[in-house]
Coordinates of C-alpha atoms in Angstrom, one line a residue:
X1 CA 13.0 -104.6 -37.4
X2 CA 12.4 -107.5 -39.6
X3 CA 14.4 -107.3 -43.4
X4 CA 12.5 -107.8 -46.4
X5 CA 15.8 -108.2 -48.2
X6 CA 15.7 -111.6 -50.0
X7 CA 19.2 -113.6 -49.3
X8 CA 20.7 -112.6 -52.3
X9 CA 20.1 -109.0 -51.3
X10 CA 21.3 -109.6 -48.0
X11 CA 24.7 -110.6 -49.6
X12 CA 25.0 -107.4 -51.3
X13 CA 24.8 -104.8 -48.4
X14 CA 26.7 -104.6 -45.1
X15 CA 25.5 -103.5 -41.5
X16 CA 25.8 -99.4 -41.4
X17 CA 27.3 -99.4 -38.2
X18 CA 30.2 -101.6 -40.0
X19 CA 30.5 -100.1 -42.8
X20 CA 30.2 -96.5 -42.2
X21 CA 33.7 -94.7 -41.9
X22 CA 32.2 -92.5 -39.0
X23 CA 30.9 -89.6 -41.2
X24 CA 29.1 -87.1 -39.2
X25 CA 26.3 -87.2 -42.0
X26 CA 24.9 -90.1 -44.2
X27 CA 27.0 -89.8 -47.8
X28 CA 24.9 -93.1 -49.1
X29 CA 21.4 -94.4 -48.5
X30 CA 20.3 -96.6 -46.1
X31 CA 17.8 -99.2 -45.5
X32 CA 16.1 -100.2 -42.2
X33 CA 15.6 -103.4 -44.1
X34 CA 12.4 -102.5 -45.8
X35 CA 13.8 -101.9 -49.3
X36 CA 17.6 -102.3 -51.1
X37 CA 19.5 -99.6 -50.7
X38 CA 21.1 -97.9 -54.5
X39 CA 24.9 -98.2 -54.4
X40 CA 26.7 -95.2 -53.5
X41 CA 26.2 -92.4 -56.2
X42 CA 29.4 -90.6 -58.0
X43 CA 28.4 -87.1 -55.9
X44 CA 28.1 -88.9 -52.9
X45 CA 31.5 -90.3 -53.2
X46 CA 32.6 -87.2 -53.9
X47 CA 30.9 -85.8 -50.6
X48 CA 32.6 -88.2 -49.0
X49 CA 36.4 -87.3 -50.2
X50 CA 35.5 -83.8 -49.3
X51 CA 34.5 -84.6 -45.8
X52 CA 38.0 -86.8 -45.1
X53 CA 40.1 -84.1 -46.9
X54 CA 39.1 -81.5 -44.5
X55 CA 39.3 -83.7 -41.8
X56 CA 43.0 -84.4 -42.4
X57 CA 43.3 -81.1 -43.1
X58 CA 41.7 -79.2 -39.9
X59 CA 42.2 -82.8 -38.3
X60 CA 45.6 -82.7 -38.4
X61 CA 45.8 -78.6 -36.9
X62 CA 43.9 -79.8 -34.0
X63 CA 46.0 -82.6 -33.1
X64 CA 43.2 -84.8 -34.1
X65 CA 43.7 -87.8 -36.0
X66 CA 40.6 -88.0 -38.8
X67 CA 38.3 -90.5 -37.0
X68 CA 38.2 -88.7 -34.0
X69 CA 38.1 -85.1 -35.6
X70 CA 34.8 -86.5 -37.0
X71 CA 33.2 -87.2 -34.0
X72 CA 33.7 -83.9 -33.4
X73 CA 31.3 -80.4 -33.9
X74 CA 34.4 -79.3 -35.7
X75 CA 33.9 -82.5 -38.0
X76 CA 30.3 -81.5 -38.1
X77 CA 30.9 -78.5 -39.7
X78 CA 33.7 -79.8 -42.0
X79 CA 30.3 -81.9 -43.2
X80 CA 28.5 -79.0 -44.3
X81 CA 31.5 -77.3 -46.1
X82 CA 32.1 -80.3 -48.3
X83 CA 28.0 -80.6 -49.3
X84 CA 29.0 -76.8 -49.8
X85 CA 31.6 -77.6 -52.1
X86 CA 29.6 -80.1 -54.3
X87 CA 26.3 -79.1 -53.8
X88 CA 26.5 -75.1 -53.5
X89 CA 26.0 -72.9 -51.1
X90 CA 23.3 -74.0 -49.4
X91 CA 24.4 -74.2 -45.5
X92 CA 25.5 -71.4 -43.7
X93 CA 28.9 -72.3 -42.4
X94 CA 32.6 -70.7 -42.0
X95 CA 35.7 -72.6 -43.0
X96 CA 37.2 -71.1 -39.5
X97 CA 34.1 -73.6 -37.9
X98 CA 35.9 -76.8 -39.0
X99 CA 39.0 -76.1 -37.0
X100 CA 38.3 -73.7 -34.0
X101 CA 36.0 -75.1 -31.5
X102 CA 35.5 -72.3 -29.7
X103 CA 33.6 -70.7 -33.4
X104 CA 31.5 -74.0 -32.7
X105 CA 30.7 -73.5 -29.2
X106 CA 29.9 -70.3 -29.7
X107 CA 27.4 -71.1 -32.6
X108 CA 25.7 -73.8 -30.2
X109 CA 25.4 -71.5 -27.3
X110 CA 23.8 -69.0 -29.8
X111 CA 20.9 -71.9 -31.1
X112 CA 20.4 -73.0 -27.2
X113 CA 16.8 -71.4 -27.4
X114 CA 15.8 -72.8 -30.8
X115 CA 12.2 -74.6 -30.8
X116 CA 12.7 -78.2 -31.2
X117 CA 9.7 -80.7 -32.3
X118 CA 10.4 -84.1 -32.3
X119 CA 7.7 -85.2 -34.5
X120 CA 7.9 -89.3 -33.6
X121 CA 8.1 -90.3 -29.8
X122 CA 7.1 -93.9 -28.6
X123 CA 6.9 -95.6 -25.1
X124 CA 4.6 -99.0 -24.0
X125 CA 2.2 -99.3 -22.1
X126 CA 2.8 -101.0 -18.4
X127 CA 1.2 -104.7 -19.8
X128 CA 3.7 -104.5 -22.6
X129 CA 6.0 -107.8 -22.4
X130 CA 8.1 -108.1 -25.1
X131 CA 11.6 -108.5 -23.9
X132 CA 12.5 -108.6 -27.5
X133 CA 12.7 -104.8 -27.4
X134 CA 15.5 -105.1 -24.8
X135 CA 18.0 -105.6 -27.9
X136 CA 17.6 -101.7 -28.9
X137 CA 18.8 -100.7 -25.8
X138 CA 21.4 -102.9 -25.6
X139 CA 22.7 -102.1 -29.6
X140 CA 22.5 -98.5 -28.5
X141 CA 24.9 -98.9 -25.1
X142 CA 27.5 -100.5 -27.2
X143 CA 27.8 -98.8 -30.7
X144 CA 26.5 -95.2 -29.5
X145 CA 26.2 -94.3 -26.0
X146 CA 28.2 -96.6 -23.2
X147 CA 26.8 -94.4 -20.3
X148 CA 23.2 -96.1 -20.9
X149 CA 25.0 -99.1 -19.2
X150 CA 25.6 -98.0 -15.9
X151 CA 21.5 -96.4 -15.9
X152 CA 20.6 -100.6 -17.0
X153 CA 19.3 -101.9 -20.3
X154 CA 17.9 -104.9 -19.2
X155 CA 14.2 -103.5 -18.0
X156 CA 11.1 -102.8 -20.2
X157 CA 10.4 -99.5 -17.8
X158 CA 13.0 -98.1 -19.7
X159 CA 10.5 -97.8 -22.3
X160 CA 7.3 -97.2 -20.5
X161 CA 5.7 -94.0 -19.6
X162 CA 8.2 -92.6 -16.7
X163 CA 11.2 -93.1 -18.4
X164 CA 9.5 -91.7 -21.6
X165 CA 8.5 -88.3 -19.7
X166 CA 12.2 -88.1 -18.3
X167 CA 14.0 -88.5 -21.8
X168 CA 11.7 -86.2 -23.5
X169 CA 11.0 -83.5 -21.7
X170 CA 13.6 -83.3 -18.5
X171 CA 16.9 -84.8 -20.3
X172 CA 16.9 -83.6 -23.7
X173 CA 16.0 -79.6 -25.6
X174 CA 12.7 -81.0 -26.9
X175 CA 9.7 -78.7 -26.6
X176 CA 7.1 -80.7 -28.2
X177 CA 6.6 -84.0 -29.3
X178 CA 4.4 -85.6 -31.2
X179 CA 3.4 -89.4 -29.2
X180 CA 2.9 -92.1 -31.8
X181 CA 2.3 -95.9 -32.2
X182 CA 2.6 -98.7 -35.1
X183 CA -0.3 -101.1 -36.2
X184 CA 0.8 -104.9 -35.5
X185 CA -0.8 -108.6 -37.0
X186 CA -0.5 -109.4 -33.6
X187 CA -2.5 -107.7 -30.9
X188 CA -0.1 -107.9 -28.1
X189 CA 2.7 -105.9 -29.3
X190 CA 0.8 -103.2 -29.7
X191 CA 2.8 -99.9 -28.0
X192 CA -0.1 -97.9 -27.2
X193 CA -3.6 -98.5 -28.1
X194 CA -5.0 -94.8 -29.6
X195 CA -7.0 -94.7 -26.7
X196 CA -4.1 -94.7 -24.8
X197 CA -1.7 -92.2 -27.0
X198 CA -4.7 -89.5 -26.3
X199 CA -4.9 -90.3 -22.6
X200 CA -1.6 -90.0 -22.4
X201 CA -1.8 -86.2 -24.7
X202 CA -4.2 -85.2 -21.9
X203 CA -2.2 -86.1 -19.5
X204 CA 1.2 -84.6 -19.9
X205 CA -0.5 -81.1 -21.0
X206 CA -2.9 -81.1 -18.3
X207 CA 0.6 -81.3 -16.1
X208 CA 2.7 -78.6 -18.3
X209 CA -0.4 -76.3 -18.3
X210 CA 0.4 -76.0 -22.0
X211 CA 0.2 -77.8 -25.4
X212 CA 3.5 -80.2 -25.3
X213 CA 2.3 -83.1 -26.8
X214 CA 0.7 -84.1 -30.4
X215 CA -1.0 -87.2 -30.6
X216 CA -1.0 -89.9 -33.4
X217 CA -3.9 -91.9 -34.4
X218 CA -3.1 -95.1 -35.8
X219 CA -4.8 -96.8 -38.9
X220 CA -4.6 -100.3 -39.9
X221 CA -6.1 -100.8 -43.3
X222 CA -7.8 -104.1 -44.2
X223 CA -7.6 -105.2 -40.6
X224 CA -11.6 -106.2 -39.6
X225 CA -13.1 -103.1 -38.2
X226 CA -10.4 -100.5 -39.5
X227 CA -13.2 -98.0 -40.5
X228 CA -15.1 -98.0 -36.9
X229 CA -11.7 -97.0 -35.6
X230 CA -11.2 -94.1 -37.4
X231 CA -14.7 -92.8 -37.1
X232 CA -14.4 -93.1 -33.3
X233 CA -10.7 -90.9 -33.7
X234 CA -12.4 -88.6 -35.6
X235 CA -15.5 -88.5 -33.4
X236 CA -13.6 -89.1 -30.0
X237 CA -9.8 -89.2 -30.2
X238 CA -9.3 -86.0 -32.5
X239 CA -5.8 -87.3 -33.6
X240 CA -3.6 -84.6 -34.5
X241 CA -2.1 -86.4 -37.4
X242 CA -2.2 -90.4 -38.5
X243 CA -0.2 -92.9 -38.5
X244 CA 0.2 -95.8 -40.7
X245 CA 2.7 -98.6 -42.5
X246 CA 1.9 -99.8 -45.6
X247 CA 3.4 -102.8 -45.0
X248 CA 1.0 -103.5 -42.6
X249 CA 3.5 -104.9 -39.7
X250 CA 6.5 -103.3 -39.1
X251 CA 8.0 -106.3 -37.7
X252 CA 7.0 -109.3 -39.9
X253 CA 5.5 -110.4 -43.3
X254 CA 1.8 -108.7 -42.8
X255 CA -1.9 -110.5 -44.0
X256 CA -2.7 -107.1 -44.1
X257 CA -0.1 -104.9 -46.7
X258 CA -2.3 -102.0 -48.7
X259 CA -1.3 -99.1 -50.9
X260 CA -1.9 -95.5 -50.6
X261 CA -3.2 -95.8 -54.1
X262 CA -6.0 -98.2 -53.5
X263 CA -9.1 -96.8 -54.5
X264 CA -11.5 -99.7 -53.2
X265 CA -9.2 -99.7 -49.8
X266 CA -8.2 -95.9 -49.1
X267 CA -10.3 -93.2 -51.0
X268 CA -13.1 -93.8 -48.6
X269 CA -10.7 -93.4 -45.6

């Protein structure tokens, strides 16, 4: 992801995988480089000195020293008490939860069969060649999961179609997904061409015999031609949702930005 952070903005945040202190939930907004962040408000501070008292606390009973009681779901649910405690009642959570596992593993066991959706899914298509993607893959193996390491992170099929099938539907709880894309200045980065998100919709619920996959079609206002495109979805493609940035490209300055306001540009669409 490109940053749209001038310099001087630059020099007033900090990576969040440096500066985070391993919360098990965000207590400050983040920016994926599109916008600056706001500093950290007084009630999230306070969210946050909730979360590292109970973790000394139920930390400390399980032999745990803070950091690593966070990673845990007892730190999970020590997460929710404290947004309890500023916020309200608004999760359902027991104090027991934050320091006996066994309360946790039994809540997880009890959600096994819950209905999970994840409503943004991408892979390439075979042509795809831009190594440049490589890099997520790699950030991931060292900051969040080291076991990706031994499976390789140095090959674009771990993006493509095959991969995509086995992550989704054979290695993870998901039991739909919605397949997506993103509109690019630049023709070849394209991930999937609409025509190719609904061929690939067909596919995988011709194979499950059911419907397991949602289908994006992506829009691209401004660009020459945008309208044809979404007359043929509409006609052809019978997108289950759209898809669209406006800041035209999600990886570089755009010739093409819009807003979602633009009467001249999007009423019509």
């Amino acid at each position: 992801m490109s940053t749209w952070l001038s310099e001087r903005e630059q020099r007033l945040v900090a990576g969040a995988e440096a500066a985070s202190s391993a919360m098990p939930i965000p207590t400050q907004i983040v920016s994926n480089g599109e916008y600056l962040p706001p500093p950290q408000s007084a009630v999230q501070r306070r969210v946050e000195a909730r979360i590292n008292e109970l973790a000394d606390v139920n930390g400390k009973h399980l032999g745990l020293s803070r950091r690593q009681f966070l990673h845990t779901s007892c730190g999970m649910a020590a997460a929710f008490l404290a947004m309890n405690d500023i916020y309200g009642n608004v999760f359902q959570v027991a104090p027991a939860e934050a320091r006996e596992p066994e309360l946790m593993l039994a809540r997880t066991q009890s959600l096994a069969d819950q209905f999970i959706f994840d409503v943004q899914t991408h892979f390439v298509r075979d042509d795809f060649d831009h190594k440049e993607l490589l890099g997520l893959a790699d950030f991931a193996s060292q900051h969040w999961n080291p076991k990706m390491k031994a499976e390789g992170v140095s090959s674009l099929a771990r993006y493509k179609f095959q991969n995509y099938v086995k992550e989704i539907y054979y290695d993870s709880d998901t039991n739909m997904a919605l397949l997506s894309g993103a509109p690019f200045d630049d023709p070849s980065w394209w991930l999937l061409s609409n025509e190719q998100i609904v061929k690939a919709r067909e596919l995988i619920n011709d194979f499950a015999g059911s419907r397991r996959l949602l289908a994006h079609s992506v829009i691209t206002p401004k660009q020459p031609g945008w309208m044809d495109e979404v007359d043929k979805a509409i006609e052809v493609y019978k997108p289950d949702s759209w898809k669209s940035y406006t800041i035209g490209d999600p990886l570089a300055p755009s010739k093409f930005p819009w807003r979602l306001d633009d009467e001249q540009v999007m009423y019509p669409f």
